[in-house]
PDB file of C-alpha atoms in Angstrom:
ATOM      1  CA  UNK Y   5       4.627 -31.546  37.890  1.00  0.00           C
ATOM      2  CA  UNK Y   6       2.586 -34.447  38.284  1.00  0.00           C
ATOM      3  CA  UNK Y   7      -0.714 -32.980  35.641  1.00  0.00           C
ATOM      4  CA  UNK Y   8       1.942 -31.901  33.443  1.00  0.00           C
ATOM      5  CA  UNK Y   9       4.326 -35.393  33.356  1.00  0.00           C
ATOM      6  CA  UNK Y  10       0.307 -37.120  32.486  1.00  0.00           C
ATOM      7  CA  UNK Y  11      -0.369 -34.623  30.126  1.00  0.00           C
ATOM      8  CA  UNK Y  12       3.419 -35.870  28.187  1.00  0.00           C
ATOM      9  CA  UNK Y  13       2.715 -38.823  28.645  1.00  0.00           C
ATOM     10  CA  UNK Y  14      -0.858 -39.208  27.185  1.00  0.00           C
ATOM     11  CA  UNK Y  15       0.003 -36.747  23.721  1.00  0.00           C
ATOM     12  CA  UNK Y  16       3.411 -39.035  23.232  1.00  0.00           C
ATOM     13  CA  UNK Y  17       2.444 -43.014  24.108  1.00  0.00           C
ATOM     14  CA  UNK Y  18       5.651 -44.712  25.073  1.00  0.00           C
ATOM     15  CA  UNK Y  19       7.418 -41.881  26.600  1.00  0.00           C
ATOM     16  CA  UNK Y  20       9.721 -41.842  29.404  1.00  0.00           C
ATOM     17  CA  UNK Y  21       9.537 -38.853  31.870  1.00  0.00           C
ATOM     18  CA  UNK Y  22      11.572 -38.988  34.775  1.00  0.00           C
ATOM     19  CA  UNK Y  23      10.194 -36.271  37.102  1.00  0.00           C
ATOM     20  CA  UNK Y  24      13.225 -34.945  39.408  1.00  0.00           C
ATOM     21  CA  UNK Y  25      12.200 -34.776  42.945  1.00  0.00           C
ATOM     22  CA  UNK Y  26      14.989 -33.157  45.588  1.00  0.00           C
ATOM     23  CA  UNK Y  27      14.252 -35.084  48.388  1.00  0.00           C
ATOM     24  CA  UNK Y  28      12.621 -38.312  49.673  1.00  0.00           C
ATOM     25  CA  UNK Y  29       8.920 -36.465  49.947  1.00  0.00           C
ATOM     26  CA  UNK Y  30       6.644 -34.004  48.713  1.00  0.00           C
ATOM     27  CA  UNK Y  31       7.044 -31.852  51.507  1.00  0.00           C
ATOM     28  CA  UNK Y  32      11.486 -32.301  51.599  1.00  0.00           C
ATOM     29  CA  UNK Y  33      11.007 -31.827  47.683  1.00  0.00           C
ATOM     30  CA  UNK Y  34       9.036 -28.362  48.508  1.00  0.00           C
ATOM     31  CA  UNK Y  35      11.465 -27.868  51.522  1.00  0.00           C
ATOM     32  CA  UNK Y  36      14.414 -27.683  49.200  1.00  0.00           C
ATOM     33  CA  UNK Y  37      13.376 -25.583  46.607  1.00  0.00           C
ATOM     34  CA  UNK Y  38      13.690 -22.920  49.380  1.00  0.00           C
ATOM     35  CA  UNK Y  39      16.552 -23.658  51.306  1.00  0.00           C
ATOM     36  CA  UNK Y  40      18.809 -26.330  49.595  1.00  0.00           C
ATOM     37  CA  UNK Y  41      22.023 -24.936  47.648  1.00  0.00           C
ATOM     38  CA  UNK Y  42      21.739 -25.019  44.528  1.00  0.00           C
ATOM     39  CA  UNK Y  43      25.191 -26.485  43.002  1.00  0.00           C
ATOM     40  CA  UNK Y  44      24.245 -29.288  45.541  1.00  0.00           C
ATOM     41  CA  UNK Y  45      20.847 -29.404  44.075  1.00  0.00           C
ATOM     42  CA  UNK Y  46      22.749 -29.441  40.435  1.00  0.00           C
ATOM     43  CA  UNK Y  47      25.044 -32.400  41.746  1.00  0.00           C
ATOM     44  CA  UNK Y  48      22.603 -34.036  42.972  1.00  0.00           C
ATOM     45  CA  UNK Y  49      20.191 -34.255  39.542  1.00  0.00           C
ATOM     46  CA  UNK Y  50      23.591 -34.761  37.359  1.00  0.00           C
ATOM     47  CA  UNK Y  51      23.750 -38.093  39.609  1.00  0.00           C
ATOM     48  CA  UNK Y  52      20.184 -38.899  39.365  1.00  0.00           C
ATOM     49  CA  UNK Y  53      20.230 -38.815  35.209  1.00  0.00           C
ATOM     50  CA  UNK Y  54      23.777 -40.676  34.820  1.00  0.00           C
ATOM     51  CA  UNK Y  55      22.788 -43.367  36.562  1.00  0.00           C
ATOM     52  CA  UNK Y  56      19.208 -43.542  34.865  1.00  0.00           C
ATOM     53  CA  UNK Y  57      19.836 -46.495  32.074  1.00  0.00           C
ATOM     54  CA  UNK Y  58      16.494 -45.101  29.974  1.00  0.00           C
ATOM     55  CA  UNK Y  59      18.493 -41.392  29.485  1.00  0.00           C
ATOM     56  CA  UNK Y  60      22.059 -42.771  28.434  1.00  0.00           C
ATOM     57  CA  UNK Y  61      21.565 -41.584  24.969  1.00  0.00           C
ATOM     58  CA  UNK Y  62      20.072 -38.231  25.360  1.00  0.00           C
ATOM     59  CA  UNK Y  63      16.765 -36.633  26.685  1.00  0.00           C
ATOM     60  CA  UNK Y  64      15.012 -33.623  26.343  1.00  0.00           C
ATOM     61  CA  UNK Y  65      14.631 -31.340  29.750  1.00  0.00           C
ATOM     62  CA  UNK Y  66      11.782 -29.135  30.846  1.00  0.00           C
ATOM     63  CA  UNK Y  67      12.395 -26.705  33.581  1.00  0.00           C
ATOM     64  CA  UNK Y  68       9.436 -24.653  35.528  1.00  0.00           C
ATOM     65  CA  UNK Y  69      10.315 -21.556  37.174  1.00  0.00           C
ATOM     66  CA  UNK Y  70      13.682 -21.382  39.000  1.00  0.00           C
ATOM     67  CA  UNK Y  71      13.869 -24.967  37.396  1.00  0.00           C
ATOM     68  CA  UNK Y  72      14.693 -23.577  34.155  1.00  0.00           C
ATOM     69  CA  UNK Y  73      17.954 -22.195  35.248  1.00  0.00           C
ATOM     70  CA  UNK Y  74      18.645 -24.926  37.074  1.00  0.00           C
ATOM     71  CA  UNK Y  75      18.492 -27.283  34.054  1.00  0.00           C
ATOM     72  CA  UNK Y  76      20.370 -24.778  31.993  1.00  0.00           C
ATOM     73  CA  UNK Y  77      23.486 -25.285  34.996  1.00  0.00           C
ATOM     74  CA  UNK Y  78      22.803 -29.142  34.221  1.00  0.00           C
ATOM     75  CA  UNK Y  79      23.723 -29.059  30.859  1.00  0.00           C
ATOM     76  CA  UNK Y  80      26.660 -26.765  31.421  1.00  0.00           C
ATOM     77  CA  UNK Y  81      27.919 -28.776  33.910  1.00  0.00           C
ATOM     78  CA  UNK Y  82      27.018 -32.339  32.913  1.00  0.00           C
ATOM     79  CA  UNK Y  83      27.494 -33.009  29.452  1.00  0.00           C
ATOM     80  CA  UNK Y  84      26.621 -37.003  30.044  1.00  0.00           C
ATOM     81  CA  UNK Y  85      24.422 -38.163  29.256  1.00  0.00           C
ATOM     82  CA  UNK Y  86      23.576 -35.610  26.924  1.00  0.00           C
ATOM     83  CA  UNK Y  87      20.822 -32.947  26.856  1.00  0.00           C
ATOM     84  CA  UNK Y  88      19.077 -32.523  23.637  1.00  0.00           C
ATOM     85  CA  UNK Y  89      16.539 -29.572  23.953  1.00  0.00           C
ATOM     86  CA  UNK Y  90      16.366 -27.347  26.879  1.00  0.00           C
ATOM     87  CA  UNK Y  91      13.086 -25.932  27.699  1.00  0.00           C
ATOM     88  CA  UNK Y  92      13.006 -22.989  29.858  1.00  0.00           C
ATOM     89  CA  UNK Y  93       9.302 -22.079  31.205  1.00  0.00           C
ATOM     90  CA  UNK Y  94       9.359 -18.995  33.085  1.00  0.00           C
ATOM     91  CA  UNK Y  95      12.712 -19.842  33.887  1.00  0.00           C
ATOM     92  CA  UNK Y  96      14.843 -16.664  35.510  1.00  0.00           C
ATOM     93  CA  UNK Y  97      18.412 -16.404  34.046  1.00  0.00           C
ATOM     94  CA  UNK Y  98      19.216 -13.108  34.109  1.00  0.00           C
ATOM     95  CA  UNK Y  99      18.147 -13.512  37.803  1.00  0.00           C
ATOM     96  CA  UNK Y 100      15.579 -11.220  39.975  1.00  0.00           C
ATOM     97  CA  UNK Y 101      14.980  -8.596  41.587  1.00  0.00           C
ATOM     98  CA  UNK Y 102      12.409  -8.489  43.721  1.00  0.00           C
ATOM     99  CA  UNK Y 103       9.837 -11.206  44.924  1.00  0.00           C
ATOM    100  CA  UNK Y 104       6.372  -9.627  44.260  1.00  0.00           C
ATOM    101  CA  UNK Y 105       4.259 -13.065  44.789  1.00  0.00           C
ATOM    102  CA  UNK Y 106       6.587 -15.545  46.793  1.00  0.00           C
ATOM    103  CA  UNK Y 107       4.155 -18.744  46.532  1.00  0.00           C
ATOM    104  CA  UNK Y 108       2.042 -19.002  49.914  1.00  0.00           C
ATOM    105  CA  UNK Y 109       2.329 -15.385  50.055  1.00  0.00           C
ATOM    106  CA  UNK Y 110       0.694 -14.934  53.139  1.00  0.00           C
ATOM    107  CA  UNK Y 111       3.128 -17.832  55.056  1.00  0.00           C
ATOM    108  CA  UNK Y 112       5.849 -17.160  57.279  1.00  0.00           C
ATOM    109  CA  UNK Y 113       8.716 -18.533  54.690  1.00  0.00           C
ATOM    110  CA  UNK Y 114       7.712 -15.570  52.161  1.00  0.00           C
ATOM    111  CA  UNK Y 115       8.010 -13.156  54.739  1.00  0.00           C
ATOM    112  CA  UNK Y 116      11.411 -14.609  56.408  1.00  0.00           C
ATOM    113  CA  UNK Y 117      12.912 -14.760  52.379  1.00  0.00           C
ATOM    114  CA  UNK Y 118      12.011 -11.088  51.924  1.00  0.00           C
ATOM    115  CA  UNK Y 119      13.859 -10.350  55.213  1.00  0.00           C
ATOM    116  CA  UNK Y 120      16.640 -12.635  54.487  1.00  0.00           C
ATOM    117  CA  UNK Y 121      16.849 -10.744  50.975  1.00  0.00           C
ATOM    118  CA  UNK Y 122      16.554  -7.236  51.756  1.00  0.00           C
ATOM    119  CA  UNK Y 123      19.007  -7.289  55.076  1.00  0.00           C
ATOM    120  CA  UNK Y 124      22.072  -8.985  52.741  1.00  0.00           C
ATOM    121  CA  UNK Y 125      21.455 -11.287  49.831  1.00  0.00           C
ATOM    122  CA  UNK Y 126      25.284 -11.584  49.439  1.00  0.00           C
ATOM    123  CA  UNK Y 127      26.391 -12.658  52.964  1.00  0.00           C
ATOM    124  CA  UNK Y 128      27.575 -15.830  53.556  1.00  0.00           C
ATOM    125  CA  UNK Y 129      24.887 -17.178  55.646  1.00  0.00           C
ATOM    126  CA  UNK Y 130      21.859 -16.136  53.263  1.00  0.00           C
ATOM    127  CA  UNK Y 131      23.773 -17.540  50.151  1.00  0.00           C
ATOM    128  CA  UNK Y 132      24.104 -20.611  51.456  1.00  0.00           C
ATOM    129  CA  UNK Y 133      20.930 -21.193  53.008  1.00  0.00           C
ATOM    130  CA  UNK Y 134      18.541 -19.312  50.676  1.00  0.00           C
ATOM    131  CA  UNK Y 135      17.375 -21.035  47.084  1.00  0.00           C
ATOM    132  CA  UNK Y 136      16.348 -17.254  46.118  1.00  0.00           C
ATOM    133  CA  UNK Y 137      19.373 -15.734  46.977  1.00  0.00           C
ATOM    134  CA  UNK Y 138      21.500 -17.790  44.804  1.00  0.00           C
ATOM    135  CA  UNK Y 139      20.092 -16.311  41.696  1.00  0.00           C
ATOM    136  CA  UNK Y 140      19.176 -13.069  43.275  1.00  0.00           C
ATOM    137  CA  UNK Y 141      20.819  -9.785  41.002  1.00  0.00           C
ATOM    138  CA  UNK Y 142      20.958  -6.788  42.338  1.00  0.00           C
ATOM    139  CA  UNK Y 143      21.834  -4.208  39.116  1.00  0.00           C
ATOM    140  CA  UNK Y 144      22.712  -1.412  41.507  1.00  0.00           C
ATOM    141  CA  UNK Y 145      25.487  -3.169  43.090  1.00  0.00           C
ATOM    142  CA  UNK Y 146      27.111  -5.525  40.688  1.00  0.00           C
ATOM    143  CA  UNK Y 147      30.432  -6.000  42.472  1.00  0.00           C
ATOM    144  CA  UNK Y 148      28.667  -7.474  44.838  1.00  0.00           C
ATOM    145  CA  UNK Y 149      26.243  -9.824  42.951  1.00  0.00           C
ATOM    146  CA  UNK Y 150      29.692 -11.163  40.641  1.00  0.00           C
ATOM    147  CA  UNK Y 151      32.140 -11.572  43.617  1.00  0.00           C
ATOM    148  CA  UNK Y 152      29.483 -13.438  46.000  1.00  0.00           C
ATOM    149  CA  UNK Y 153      26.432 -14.672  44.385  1.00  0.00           C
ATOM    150  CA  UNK Y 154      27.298 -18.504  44.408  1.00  0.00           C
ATOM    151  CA  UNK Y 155      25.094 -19.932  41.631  1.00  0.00           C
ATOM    152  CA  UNK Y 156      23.961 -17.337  38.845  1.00  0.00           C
ATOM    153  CA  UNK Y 157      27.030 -15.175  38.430  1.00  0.00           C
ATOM    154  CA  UNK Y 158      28.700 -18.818  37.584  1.00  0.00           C
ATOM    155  CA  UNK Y 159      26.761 -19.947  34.750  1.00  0.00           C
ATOM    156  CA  UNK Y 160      26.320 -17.021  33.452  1.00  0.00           C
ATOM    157  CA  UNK Y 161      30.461 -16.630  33.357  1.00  0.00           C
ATOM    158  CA  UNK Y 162      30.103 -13.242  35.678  1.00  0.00           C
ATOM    159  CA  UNK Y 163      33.665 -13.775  37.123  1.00  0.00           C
ATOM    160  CA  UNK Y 164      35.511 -16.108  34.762  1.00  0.00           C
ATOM    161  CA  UNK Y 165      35.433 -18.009  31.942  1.00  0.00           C
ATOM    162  CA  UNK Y 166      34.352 -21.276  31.848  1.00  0.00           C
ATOM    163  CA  UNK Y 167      35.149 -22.508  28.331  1.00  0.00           C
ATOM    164  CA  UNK Y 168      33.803 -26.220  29.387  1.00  0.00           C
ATOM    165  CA  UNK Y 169      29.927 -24.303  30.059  1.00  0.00           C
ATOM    166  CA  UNK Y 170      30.498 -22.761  26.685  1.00  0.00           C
ATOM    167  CA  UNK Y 171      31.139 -25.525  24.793  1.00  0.00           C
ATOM    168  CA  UNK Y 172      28.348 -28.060  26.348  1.00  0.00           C
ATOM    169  CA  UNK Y 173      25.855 -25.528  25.734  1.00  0.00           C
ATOM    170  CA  UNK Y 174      26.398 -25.353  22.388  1.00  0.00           C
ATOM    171  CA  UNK Y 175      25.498 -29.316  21.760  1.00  0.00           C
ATOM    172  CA  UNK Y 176      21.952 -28.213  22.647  1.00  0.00           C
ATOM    173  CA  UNK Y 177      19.483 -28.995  19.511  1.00  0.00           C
ATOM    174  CA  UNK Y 178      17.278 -26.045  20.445  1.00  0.00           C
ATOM    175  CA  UNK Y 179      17.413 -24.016  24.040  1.00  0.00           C
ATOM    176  CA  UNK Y 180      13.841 -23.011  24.179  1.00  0.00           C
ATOM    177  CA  UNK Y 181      12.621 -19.739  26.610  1.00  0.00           C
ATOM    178  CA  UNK Y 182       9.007 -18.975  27.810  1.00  0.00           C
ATOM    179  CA  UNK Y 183       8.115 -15.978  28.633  1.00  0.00           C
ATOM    180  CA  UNK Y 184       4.617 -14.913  30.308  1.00  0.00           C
ATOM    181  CA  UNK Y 185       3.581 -11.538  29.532  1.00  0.00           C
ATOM    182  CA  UNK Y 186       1.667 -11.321  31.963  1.00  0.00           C
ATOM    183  CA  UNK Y 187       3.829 -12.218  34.964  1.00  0.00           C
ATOM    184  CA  UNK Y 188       3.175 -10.832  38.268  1.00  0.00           C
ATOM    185  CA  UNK Y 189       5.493 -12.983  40.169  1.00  0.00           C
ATOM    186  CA  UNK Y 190       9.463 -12.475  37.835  1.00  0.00           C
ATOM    187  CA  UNK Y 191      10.727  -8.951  38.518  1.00  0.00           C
ATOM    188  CA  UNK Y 192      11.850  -7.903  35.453  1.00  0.00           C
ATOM    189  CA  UNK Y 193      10.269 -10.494  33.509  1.00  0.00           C
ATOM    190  CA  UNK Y 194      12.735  -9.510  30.835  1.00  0.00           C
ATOM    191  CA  UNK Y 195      14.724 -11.902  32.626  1.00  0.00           C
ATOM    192  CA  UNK Y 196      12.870 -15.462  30.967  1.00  0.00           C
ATOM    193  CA  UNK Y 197      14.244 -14.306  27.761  1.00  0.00           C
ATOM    194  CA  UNK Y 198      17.302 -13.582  29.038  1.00  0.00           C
ATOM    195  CA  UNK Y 199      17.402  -9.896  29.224  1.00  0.00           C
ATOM    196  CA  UNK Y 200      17.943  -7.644  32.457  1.00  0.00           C
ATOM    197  CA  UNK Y 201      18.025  -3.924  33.708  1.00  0.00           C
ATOM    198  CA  UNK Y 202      20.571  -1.661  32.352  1.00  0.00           C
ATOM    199  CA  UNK Y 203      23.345  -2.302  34.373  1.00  0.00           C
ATOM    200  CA  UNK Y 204      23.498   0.391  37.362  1.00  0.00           C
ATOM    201  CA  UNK Y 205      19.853   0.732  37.606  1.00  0.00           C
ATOM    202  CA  UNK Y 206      16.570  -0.867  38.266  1.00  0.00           C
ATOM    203  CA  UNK Y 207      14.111   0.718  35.837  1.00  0.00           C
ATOM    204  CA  UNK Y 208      14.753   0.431  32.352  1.00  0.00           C
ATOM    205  CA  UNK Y 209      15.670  -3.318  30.661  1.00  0.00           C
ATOM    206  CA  UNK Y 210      17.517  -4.049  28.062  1.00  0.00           C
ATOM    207  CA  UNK Y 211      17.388  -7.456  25.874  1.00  0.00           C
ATOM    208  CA  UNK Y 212      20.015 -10.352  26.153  1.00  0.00           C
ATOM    209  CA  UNK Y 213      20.807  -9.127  22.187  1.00  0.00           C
ATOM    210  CA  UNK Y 214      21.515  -5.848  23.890  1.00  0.00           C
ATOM    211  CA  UNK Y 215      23.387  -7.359  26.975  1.00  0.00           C
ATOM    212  CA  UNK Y 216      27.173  -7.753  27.240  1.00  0.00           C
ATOM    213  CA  UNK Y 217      27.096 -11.265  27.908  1.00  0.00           C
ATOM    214  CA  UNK Y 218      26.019 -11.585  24.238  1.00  0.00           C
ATOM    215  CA  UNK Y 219      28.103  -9.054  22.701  1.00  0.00           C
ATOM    216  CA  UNK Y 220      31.063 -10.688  23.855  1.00  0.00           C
ATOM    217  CA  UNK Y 221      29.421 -14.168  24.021  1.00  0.00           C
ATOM    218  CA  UNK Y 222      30.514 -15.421  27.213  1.00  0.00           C
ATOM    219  CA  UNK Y 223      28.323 -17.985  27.570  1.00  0.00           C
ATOM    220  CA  UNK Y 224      27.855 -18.829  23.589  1.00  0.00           C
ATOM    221  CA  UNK Y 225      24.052 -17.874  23.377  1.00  0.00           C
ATOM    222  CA  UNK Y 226      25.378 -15.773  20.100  1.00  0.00           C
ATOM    223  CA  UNK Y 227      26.555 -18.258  18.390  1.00  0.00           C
ATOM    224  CA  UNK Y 228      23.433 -20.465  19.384  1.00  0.00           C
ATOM    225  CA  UNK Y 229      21.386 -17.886  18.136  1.00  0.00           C
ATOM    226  CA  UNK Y 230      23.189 -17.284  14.864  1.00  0.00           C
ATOM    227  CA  UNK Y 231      22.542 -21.256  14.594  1.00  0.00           C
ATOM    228  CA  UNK Y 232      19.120 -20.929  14.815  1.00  0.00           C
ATOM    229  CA  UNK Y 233      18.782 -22.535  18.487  1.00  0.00           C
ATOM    230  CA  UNK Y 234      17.602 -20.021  20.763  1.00  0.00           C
ATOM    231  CA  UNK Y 235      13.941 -19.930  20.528  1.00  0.00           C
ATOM    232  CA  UNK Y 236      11.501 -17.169  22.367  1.00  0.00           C
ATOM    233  CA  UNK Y 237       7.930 -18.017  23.445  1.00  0.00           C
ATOM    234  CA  UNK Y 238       5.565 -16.254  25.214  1.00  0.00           C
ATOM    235  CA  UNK Y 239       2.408 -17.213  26.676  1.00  0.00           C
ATOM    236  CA  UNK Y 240      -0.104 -14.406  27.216  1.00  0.00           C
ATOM    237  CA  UNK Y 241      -0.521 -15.333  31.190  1.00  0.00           C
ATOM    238  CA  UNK Y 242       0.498 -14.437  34.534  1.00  0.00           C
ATOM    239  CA  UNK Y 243       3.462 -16.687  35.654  1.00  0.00           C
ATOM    240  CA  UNK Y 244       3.244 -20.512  34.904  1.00  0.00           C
ATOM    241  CA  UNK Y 245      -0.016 -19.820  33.434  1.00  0.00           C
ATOM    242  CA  UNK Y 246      -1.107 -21.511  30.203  1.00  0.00           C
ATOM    243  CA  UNK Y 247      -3.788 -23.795  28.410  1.00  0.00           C
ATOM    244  CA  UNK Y 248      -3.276 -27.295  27.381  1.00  0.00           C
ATOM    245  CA  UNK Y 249      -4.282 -26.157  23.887  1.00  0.00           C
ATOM    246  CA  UNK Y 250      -0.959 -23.895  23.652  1.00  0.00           C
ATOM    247  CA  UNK Y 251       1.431 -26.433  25.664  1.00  0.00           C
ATOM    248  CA  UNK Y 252       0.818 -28.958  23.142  1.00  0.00           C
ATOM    249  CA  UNK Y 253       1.085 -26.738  20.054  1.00  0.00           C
ATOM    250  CA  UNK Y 254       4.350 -25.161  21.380  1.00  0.00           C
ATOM    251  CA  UNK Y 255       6.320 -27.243  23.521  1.00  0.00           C
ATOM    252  CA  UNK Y 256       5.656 -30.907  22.488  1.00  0.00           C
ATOM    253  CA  UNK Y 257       7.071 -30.947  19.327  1.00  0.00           C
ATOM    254  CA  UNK Y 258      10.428 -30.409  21.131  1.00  0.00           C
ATOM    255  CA  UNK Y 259       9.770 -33.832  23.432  1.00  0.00           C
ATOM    256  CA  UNK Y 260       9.432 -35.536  20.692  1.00  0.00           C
TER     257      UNK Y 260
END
């Protein structure tokens, strides 16, 4: 996050980024992106840009990975100060299912979250406790994954309807999704532009124009796309994975 805040700052003189850290190091930053619940994690960056003087009249946000959901539960959530453009890199909101290449593959955490996943994603303990399992979505047991999944099946208006997420998503300017073909890591990748499995099954995907949540629009992305404001990139890369050259010709006009 550090290259890339540079990187802003260098093609745009006079920016401000504010890089959001969870935690008072590196390493309790890193820590939480594991284990920390996520609404608290929400909370806790809805504090950190109200008070921030230099975002009171907007700002644009830029999620990586999980981060991109995470923002998009921001500006459902906290309306104030106001998000302008949401930009979603490789960000998961249709959830996953499965963790091919948990970072540090080889490390104990990878192998305890694969545990922790595959022995009860929905329990109590594991929700609470697990960053993964919070937007984890299983399609072959769907009761499940809308009764006790504690942060995706919420913003995305799985149980009930929220009409206050609705409405603050639809002040967004643009709501920008990456996608990289590519990916080896997001299981189904579908999910960075929104789409999913069929529900009942793990093989075949359909696209969030395809998906129910659209149809009905639960979450307004229908209207937002009728408005012209959903945008789909890709970047022809394996997860997180792209140059300079197409960063700047495809996400920094939307900083600007």
């Amino acid at each position: 996050m550090g290259a890339v805040k540079k990187m802003v700052e260098i093609k745009i003189p006079g920016i401000y980024v504010l890089s959001l850290e969870i935690g008072q190091t590196v390493v309790e930053d890193t820590e939480n992106s594991f284990f920390m619940n996520v609404n608290d994690q929400v909370s806790l960056v809805c504090n950190m840009l109200a008070r921030d003087p230099q975002l009171k009249k907007g700002y644009n946000a830029m999620g990586f990975s999980q981060g991109g959901q995470f923002l998009r539960a921001v500006a459902q959530r906290c309306p104030s100060p106001p998000m302008r453009n949401l930009i979603s890199i490789g960000g998961q909101h249709q959830g996953v299912y499965g963790l091919p290449h948990c970072p540090g593959q080889s490390s104990h955490i990878c192998d305890w979250i694969r545990k922790m996943l595959n022995s009860g994603a929905y329990t109590g303990l594991v929700q609470n406790h697990l960053v993964q399992a919070q937007y984890w979505h299983d399609p072959l047991n769907e009761d499940l994954y809308r009764n006790y999944s504690l942060f995706l099946a919420d913003i995305n208006q799985e149980r009930a309807l929220n009409e206050s997420y609705k409405k603050n998503l639809q002040t967004l300017r643009s709501f920008v999704m990456v996608k990289f073909l590519r990916d080896s890591m997001v299981e189904p990748v579908d999910s960075e532009w929104f789409g999913f499995y069929k529900p009942g099954q793990a093989k075949e995907t359909e696209t969030l124009q395809e998906s129910t949540l659209y149809k009905e629009d639960r979450l307004g992305l229908q209207a937002l796309d009728k408005a012209g404001k959903l945008v789909f990139l890709s970047s022809d890369g394996d997860h997180l994975q792209f140059t300079d050259a197409w960063f700047n010709a495809n996400i920094l006009p939307y900083l600007h």
